[in-house]
Amino acid sequence: QAQLVEAGGGSVPVGGSLTLSCVASGYNVSGNCMAWFRRAPGKERQGVAHILPFSGYKSYHPAVKGRFTISKDNDKNALYLQMNSVESEDTAVYTCAAGGPACNIASGGGPVPSEYRLWGRGTQVTVAA
């Protein structure tokens, strides 16, 4: 059964850095769109970043562009999110998601949630002032 398992969440001070990882089993990271989403308390789910399978093209939500970097390791079948210069507004549950071989870019940047069909359980990131 295909699944995604995130790790790396925790508490980080404002301005600090954190790296999230997502390991896929039963699903091919290299040939499919992969993304990170987040949901803050009381807010809608937000597409953070995604990476296309063949071109490696990356797209980000404007709120994280220039601070976060999405990457993947096809050999490890894993996805990563490097978070730098974090802000209190980055506090959320971060979830890894896998889509198909083709995907669109949301208006303004980042992934389109409806295009992703396999989701992890998420990992909590708390930015402490």
Tab-separated table of N, CA and C in Angstrom:
chain	number	residue	atom	x	y	z
A	1	GLN	N	0.839	-1.188	0.000
A	1	GLN	CA	0.000	0.000	0.000
A	1	GLN	C	0.878	1.242	0.000
A	2	ALA	N	0.562	2.182	-0.880
A	2	ALA	CA	1.369	3.384	-0.981
A	2	ALA	C	1.164	4.270	0.237
A	3	GLN	N	2.245	4.864	0.701
A	3	GLN	CA	2.124	5.802	1.806
A	3	GLN	C	3.279	6.787	1.806
A	4	LEU	N	3.024	7.913	2.461
A	4	LEU	CA	4.018	8.967	2.630
A	4	LEU	C	4.176	9.211	4.119
A	5	VAL	N	5.421	9.299	4.573
A	5	VAL	CA	5.676	9.505	5.998
A	5	VAL	C	6.613	10.693	6.166
A	6	GLU	N	6.092	11.719	6.849
A	6	GLU	CA	6.887	12.927	7.080
A	6	GLU	C	7.667	12.832	8.383
A	7	ALA	N	8.743	13.606	8.443
A	7	ALA	CA	9.542	13.709	9.659
A	7	ALA	C	10.250	15.057	9.652
A	8	GLY	N	10.747	15.451	10.820
A	8	GLY	CA	11.555	16.656	10.904
A	8	GLY	C	10.883	17.857	11.516
A	9	GLY	N	9.600	17.738	11.834
A	9	GLY	CA	8.918	18.859	12.462
A	9	GLY	C	9.408	19.098	13.879
A	10	GLY	N	8.993	20.229	14.431
A	10	GLY	CA	9.391	20.551	15.790
A	10	GLY	C	9.258	22.033	16.046
A	11	SER	N	9.915	22.485	17.108
A	11	SER	CA	9.885	23.893	17.466
A	11	SER	C	11.169	24.563	16.985
A	12	VAL	N	11.025	25.745	16.412
A	12	VAL	CA	12.165	26.471	15.860
A	12	VAL	C	11.967	27.957	16.158
A	13	PRO	N	13.016	28.683	16.519
A	13	PRO	CA	12.850	30.098	16.811
A	13	PRO	C	12.662	30.923	15.547
A	14	VAL	N	12.047	32.060	15.701
A	14	VAL	CA	11.908	32.978	14.574
A	14	VAL	C	13.290	33.264	13.983
A	15	GLY	N	13.351	33.176	12.660
A	15	GLY	CA	14.609	33.387	11.962
A	15	GLY	C	15.453	32.141	11.821
A	16	GLY	N	15.016	31.057	12.440
A	16	GLY	CA	15.767	29.807	12.387
A	16	GLY	C	15.473	28.993	11.144
A	17	SER	N	16.021	27.774	11.132
A	17	SER	CA	15.877	26.878	9.983
A	17	SER	C	15.435	25.493	10.428
A	18	LEU	N	14.788	24.812	9.515
A	18	LEU	CA	14.308	23.456	9.779
A	18	LEU	C	14.188	22.747	8.445
A	19	THR	N	14.461	21.447	8.433
A	19	THR	CA	14.298	20.661	7.217
A	19	THR	C	13.311	19.533	7.457
A	20	LEU	N	12.291	19.486	6.642
A	20	LEU	CA	11.302	18.415	6.697
A	20	LEU	C	11.634	17.370	5.633
A	21	SER	N	11.323	16.130	5.936
A	21	SER	CA	11.524	15.063	4.966
A	21	SER	C	10.236	14.260	4.816
A	22	CYS	N	10.119	13.598	3.687
A	22	CYS	CA	8.956	12.767	3.392
A	22	CYS	C	9.453	11.571	2.600
A	23	VAL	N	9.291	10.393	3.155
A	23	VAL	CA	9.719	9.173	2.481
A	23	VAL	C	8.502	8.458	1.922
A	24	ALA	N	8.580	8.123	0.655
A	24	ALA	CA	7.473	7.438	-0.011
A	24	ALA	C	7.750	5.947	-0.115
A	25	SER	N	6.704	5.166	0.075
A	25	SER	CA	6.797	3.730	-0.173
A	25	SER	C	5.621	3.327	-1.046
A	26	GLY	N	5.876	2.473	-2.016
A	26	GLY	CA	4.817	2.065	-2.925
A	26	GLY	C	4.390	3.149	-3.893
A	27	TYR	N	5.209	4.175	-4.023
A	27	TYR	CA	4.882	5.294	-4.916
A	27	TYR	C	6.174	5.866	-5.444
A	28	ASN	N	6.217	6.177	-6.737
A	28	ASN	CA	7.441	6.614	-7.399
A	28	ASN	C	7.569	8.131	-7.352
A	29	VAL	N	8.456	8.624	-6.503
A	29	VAL	CA	8.682	10.060	-6.382
A	29	VAL	C	9.238	10.645	-7.676
A	30	SER	N	10.108	9.906	-8.336
A	30	SER	CA	10.798	10.455	-9.499
A	30	SER	C	9.859	10.748	-10.662
A	31	GLY	N	8.805	9.990	-10.809
A	31	GLY	CA	7.954	10.136	-11.982
A	31	GLY	C	6.654	10.885	-11.757
A	32	ASN	N	6.488	11.466	-10.594
A	32	ASN	CA	5.234	12.129	-10.259
A	32	ASN	C	5.458	13.489	-9.598
A	33	CYS	N	4.449	14.329	-9.692
A	33	CYS	CA	4.500	15.620	-9.012
A	33	CYS	C	4.470	15.384	-7.507
A	34	MET	N	5.315	16.110	-6.793
A	34	MET	CA	5.374	16.005	-5.339
A	34	MET	C	5.250	17.400	-4.747
A	35	ALA	N	4.581	17.486	-3.592
A	35	ALA	CA	4.300	18.809	-3.043
A	35	ALA	C	4.293	18.810	-1.526
A	36	TRP	N	4.399	19.997	-0.986
A	36	TRP	CA	4.205	20.253	0.441
A	36	TRP	C	3.021	21.206	0.595
A	37	PHE	N	2.163	20.878	1.538
A	37	PHE	CA	1.056	21.732	1.911
A	37	PHE	C	1.179	22.032	3.410
A	38	ARG	N	0.437	23.024	3.864
A	38	ARG	CA	0.394	23.298	5.289
A	38	ARG	C	-0.975	23.817	5.678
A	39	ARG	N	-1.300	23.591	6.941
A	39	ARG	CA	-2.555	24.116	7.481
A	39	ARG	C	-2.279	24.684	8.852
A	40	ALA	N	-2.502	25.970	8.975
A	40	ALA	CA	-2.341	26.639	10.266
A	40	ALA	C	-3.666	26.593	11.017
A	41	PRO	N	-3.646	26.707	12.314
A	41	PRO	CA	-4.881	26.664	13.100
A	41	PRO	C	-5.890	27.701	12.632
A	42	GLY	N	-7.101	27.243	12.341
A	42	GLY	CA	-8.160	28.150	11.946
A	42	GLY	C	-8.060	28.674	10.528
A	43	LYS	N	-7.135	28.118	9.746
A	43	LYS	CA	-6.955	28.602	8.370
A	43	LYS	C	-7.133	27.479	7.357
A	44	GLU	N	-7.323	27.864	6.110
A	44	GLU	CA	-7.450	26.905	5.037
A	44	GLU	C	-6.091	26.269	4.715
A	45	ARG	N	-6.154	25.062	4.143
A	45	ARG	CA	-4.927	24.420	3.686
A	45	ARG	C	-4.283	25.270	2.599
A	46	GLN	N	-2.978	25.359	2.647
A	46	GLN	CA	-2.239	26.221	1.719
A	46	GLN	C	-1.165	25.398	1.014
A	47	GLY	N	-1.084	25.537	-0.294
A	47	GLY	CA	-0.023	24.875	-1.041
A	47	GLY	C	1.276	25.626	-0.869
A	48	VAL	N	2.294	24.973	-0.364
A	48	VAL	CA	3.566	25.633	-0.058
A	48	VAL	C	4.516	25.591	-1.258
A	49	ALA	N	4.728	24.396	-1.789
A	49	ALA	CA	5.687	24.252	-2.887
A	49	ALA	C	5.453	22.922	-3.583
A	50	HIS	N	5.836	22.845	-4.830
A	50	HIS	CA	5.817	21.561	-5.515
A	50	HIS	C	6.945	21.466	-6.524
A	51	ILE	N	7.243	20.231	-6.910
A	51	ILE	CA	8.320	19.980	-7.850
A	51	ILE	C	7.814	19.022	-8.922
A	52	LEU	N	8.051	19.381	-10.169
A	52	LEU	CA	7.578	18.568	-11.274
A	52	LEU	C	8.541	17.411	-11.522
A	53	PRO	N	8.036	16.301	-12.074
A	53	PRO	CA	8.823	15.066	-12.115
A	53	PRO	C	9.989	15.027	-13.090
A	54	PHE	N	9.881	15.586	-14.235
A	54	PHE	CA	10.928	15.386	-15.246
A	54	PHE	C	11.774	16.627	-15.435
A	55	SER	N	11.151	17.761	-15.498
A	55	SER	CA	11.914	19.003	-15.636
A	55	SER	C	12.557	19.409	-14.318
A	56	GLY	N	11.985	18.963	-13.206
A	56	GLY	CA	12.466	19.401	-11.898
A	56	GLY	C	12.051	20.813	-11.570
A	57	TYR	N	11.116	21.341	-12.357
A	57	TYR	CA	10.658	22.718	-12.126
A	57	TYR	C	10.020	22.827	-10.753
A	58	LYS	N	10.331	23.915	-10.058
A	58	LYS	CA	9.813	24.138	-8.706
A	58	LYS	C	8.971	25.404	-8.667
A	59	SER	N	7.893	25.336	-7.912
A	59	SER	CA	7.017	26.487	-7.777
A	59	SER	C	6.661	26.661	-6.306
A	60	TYR	N	6.567	27.918	-5.872
A	60	TYR	CA	6.347	28.215	-4.464
A	60	TYR	C	5.192	29.182	-4.258
A	61	HIS	N	4.561	29.063	-3.107
A	61	HIS	CA	3.585	30.068	-2.691
A	61	HIS	C	4.366	31.363	-2.421
A	62	PRO	N	3.783	32.505	-2.753
A	62	PRO	CA	4.507	33.772	-2.541
A	62	PRO	C	4.953	33.988	-1.090
A	63	ALA	N	4.223	33.436	-0.137
A	63	ALA	CA	4.567	33.651	1.271
A	63	ALA	C	5.883	32.986	1.682
A	64	VAL	N	6.327	31.995	0.903
A	64	VAL	CA	7.547	31.265	1.276
A	64	VAL	C	8.650	31.389	0.237
A	65	LYS	N	8.336	31.974	-0.892
A	65	LYS	CA	9.329	32.082	-1.965
A	65	LYS	C	10.545	32.867	-1.492
A	66	GLY	N	11.721	32.295	-1.767
A	66	GLY	CA	12.960	32.927	-1.326
A	66	GLY	C	13.422	32.467	0.042
A	67	ARG	N	12.541	31.794	0.796
A	67	ARG	CA	12.904	31.308	2.136
A	67	ARG	C	12.893	29.777	2.206
A	68	PHE	N	11.980	29.141	1.500
A	68	PHE	CA	11.853	27.686	1.513
A	68	PHE	C	12.383	27.120	0.199
A	69	THR	N	12.918	25.901	0.286
A	69	THR	CA	13.401	25.201	-0.901
A	69	THR	C	12.897	23.765	-0.881
A	70	ILE	N	12.229	23.375	-1.961
A	70	ILE	CA	11.778	21.998	-2.101
A	70	ILE	C	12.796	21.231	-2.934
A	71	SER	N	13.027	19.989	-2.564
A	71	SER	CA	13.955	19.150	-3.319
A	71	SER	C	13.554	17.693	-3.137
A	72	LYS	N	14.144	16.838	-3.948
A	72	LYS	CA	13.854	15.420	-3.797
A	72	LYS	C	15.094	14.598	-4.109
A	73	ASP	N	15.107	13.394	-3.590
A	73	ASP	CA	16.180	12.437	-3.849
A	73	ASP	C	15.528	11.192	-4.435
A	74	ASN	N	15.664	11.029	-5.727
A	74	ASN	CA	14.993	9.912	-6.387
A	74	ASN	C	15.523	8.561	-5.905
A	75	ASP	N	16.792	8.501	-5.587
A	75	ASP	CA	17.376	7.234	-5.122
A	75	ASP	C	16.777	6.809	-3.785
A	76	LYS	N	16.491	7.787	-2.939
A	76	LYS	CA	15.898	7.502	-1.632
A	76	LYS	C	14.378	7.552	-1.668
A	77	ASN	N	13.830	7.932	-2.835
A	77	ASN	CA	12.380	8.074	-2.971
A	77	ASN	C	11.831	9.020	-1.907
A	78	ALA	N	12.502	10.151	-1.756
A	78	ALA	CA	12.173	11.077	-0.678
A	78	ALA	C	12.044	12.509	-1.188
A	79	LEU	N	11.257	13.271	-0.445
A	79	LEU	CA	11.006	14.682	-0.731
A	79	LEU	C	11.431	15.486	0.491
A	80	TYR	N	11.929	16.691	0.265
A	80	TYR	CA	12.397	17.518	1.372
A	80	TYR	C	11.855	18.939	1.262
A	81	LEU	N	11.820	19.626	2.401
A	81	LEU	CA	11.489	21.043	2.415
A	81	LEU	C	12.456	21.724	3.380
A	82	GLN	N	13.357	22.510	2.830
A	82	GLN	CA	14.286	23.285	3.638
A	82	GLN	C	13.624	24.623	3.942
A	83	MET	N	13.462	24.899	5.230
A	83	MET	CA	12.782	26.114	5.659
A	83	MET	C	13.800	27.022	6.332
A	84	ASN	N	14.021	28.187	5.756
A	84	ASN	CA	14.969	29.165	6.319
A	84	ASN	C	14.231	30.442	6.691
A	85	SER	N	14.831	31.214	7.574
A	85	SER	CA	14.258	32.508	7.983
A	85	SER	C	12.782	32.370	8.339
A	86	VAL	N	12.479	31.379	9.146
A	86	VAL	CA	11.068	31.111	9.451
A	86	VAL	C	10.445	32.263	10.232
A	87	GLU	N	9.142	32.387	10.050
A	87	GLU	CA	8.363	33.449	10.689
A	87	GLU	C	7.252	32.784	11.500
A	88	SER	N	6.667	33.554	12.407
A	88	SER	CA	5.603	32.982	13.241
A	88	SER	C	4.443	32.485	12.392
A	89	GLU	N	4.238	33.140	11.246
A	89	GLU	CA	3.148	32.734	10.348
A	89	GLU	C	3.404	31.382	9.687
A	90	ASP	N	4.597	30.853	9.817
A	90	ASP	CA	4.908	29.540	9.250
A	90	ASP	C	4.460	28.391	10.161
A	91	THR	N	3.994	28.708	11.340
A	91	THR	CA	3.507	27.668	12.251
A	91	THR	C	2.300	26.969	11.643
A	92	ALA	N	2.407	25.648	11.479
A	92	ALA	CA	1.349	24.881	10.833
A	92	ALA	C	1.700	23.397	10.868
A	93	VAL	N	0.743	22.587	10.477
A	93	VAL	CA	1.015	21.180	10.191
A	93	VAL	C	1.390	21.085	8.720
A	94	TYR	N	2.563	20.549	8.464
A	94	TYR	CA	3.066	20.422	7.099
A	94	TYR	C	2.850	18.993	6.608
A	95	THR	N	2.269	18.886	5.421
A	95	THR	CA	1.921	17.583	4.871
A	95	THR	C	2.526	17.406	3.488
A	96	CYS	N	3.075	16.248	3.282
A	96	CYS	CA	3.628	15.863	1.991
A	96	CYS	C	2.521	15.240	1.150
A	97	ALA	N	2.541	15.479	-0.167
A	97	ALA	CA	1.513	14.917	-1.035
A	97	ALA	C	2.120	14.510	-2.371
A	98	ALA	N	1.516	13.495	-2.965
A	98	ALA	CA	1.982	12.988	-4.251
A	98	ALA	C	0.859	13.028	-5.265
A	99	GLY	N	1.200	13.456	-6.462
A	99	GLY	CA	0.210	13.527	-7.527
A	99	GLY	C	0.572	12.616	-8.669
A	100	GLY	N	0.143	13.009	-9.867
A	100	GLY	CA	0.433	12.228	-11.047
A	100	GLY	C	1.630	12.770	-11.801
A	101	PRO	N	1.831	12.304	-13.035
A	101	PRO	CA	2.993	12.733	-13.805
A	101	PRO	C	2.900	14.154	-14.349
A	102	ALA	N	1.723	14.746	-14.308
A	102	ALA	CA	1.562	16.116	-14.783
A	102	ALA	C	0.744	16.906	-13.767
A	103	CYS	N	1.091	18.167	-13.604
A	103	CYS	CA	0.340	18.989	-12.655
A	103	CYS	C	0.446	20.452	-13.052
A	104	ASN	N	-0.518	21.220	-12.580
A	104	ASN	CA	-0.566	22.643	-12.877
A	104	ASN	C	0.012	23.462	-11.738
A	105	ILE	N	0.197	24.725	-12.018
A	105	ILE	CA	0.690	25.659	-11.011
A	105	ILE	C	-0.470	26.549	-10.592
A	106	ALA	N	-0.670	26.679	-9.306
A	106	ALA	CA	-1.758	27.524	-8.807
A	106	ALA	C	-1.484	28.984	-9.148
A	107	SER	N	-2.564	29.736	-9.242
A	107	SER	CA	-2.414	31.158	-9.483
A	107	SER	C	-1.550	31.773	-8.393
A	108	GLY	N	-0.492	32.418	-8.750
A	108	GLY	CA	0.430	32.992	-7.783
A	108	GLY	C	1.587	32.089	-7.421
A	109	GLY	N	1.450	30.801	-7.745
A	109	GLY	CA	2.547	29.865	-7.473
A	109	GLY	C	2.165	28.772	-6.515
A	110	GLY	N	2.852	27.631	-6.604
A	110	GLY	CA	2.592	26.513	-5.711
A	110	GLY	C	1.660	25.490	-6.310
A	111	PRO	N	1.380	24.408	-5.576
A	111	PRO	CA	0.576	23.304	-6.089
A	111	PRO	C	-0.926	23.551	-6.005
A	112	VAL	N	-1.655	22.794	-6.824
A	112	VAL	CA	-3.110	22.807	-6.816
A	112	VAL	C	-3.570	21.592	-6.004
A	113	PRO	N	-4.213	21.776	-4.875
A	113	PRO	CA	-4.540	20.652	-3.971
A	113	PRO	C	-5.308	19.515	-4.631
A	114	SER	N	-6.248	19.832	-5.511
A	114	SER	CA	-7.100	18.803	-6.107
A	114	SER	C	-6.321	17.838	-6.987
A	115	GLU	N	-5.116	18.169	-7.363
A	115	GLU	CA	-4.317	17.307	-8.229
A	115	GLU	C	-3.514	16.273	-7.447
A	116	TYR	N	-3.584	16.296	-6.137
A	116	TYR	CA	-2.788	15.382	-5.310
A	116	TYR	C	-3.696	14.356	-4.658
A	117	ARG	N	-3.308	13.079	-4.783
A	117	ARG	CA	-4.204	12.019	-4.354
A	117	ARG	C	-3.656	11.168	-3.219
A	118	LEU	N	-2.396	11.305	-2.917
A	118	LEU	CA	-1.819	10.546	-1.807
A	118	LEU	C	-1.219	11.545	-0.828
A	119	TRP	N	-1.636	11.432	0.435
A	119	TRP	CA	-1.251	12.406	1.442
A	119	TRP	C	-0.623	11.718	2.644
A	120	GLY	N	0.363	12.383	3.222
A	120	GLY	CA	0.914	11.899	4.481
A	120	GLY	C	0.056	12.372	5.645
A	121	ARG	N	0.478	12.039	6.842
A	121	ARG	CA	-0.278	12.432	8.029
A	121	ARG	C	0.112	13.815	8.531
A	122	GLY	N	1.254	14.294	8.132
A	122	GLY	CA	1.668	15.624	8.520
A	122	GLY	C	2.633	15.649	9.690
A	123	THR	N	3.348	16.754	9.785
A	123	THR	CA	4.271	16.968	10.890
A	123	THR	C	4.147	18.418	11.351
A	124	GLN	N	4.094	18.613	12.655
A	124	GLN	CA	3.861	19.935	13.220
A	124	GLN	C	5.142	20.759	13.239
A	125	VAL	N	5.035	21.986	12.755
A	125	VAL	CA	6.130	22.953	12.852
A	125	VAL	C	5.620	24.135	13.664
A	126	THR	N	6.326	24.457	14.728
A	126	THR	CA	5.950	25.574	15.577
A	126	THR	C	7.101	26.566	15.630
A	127	VAL	N	6.814	27.792	15.211
A	127	VAL	CA	7.827	28.836	15.241
A	127	VAL	C	7.605	29.659	16.497
A	128	ALA	N	8.584	29.645	17.366
A	128	ALA	CA	8.462	30.297	18.664
A	128	ALA	C	9.131	31.671	18.638
A	129	ALA	N	8.399	32.655	19.159
A	129	ALA	CA	8.938	34.021	19.183
A	129	ALA	C	10.080	34.141	20.178
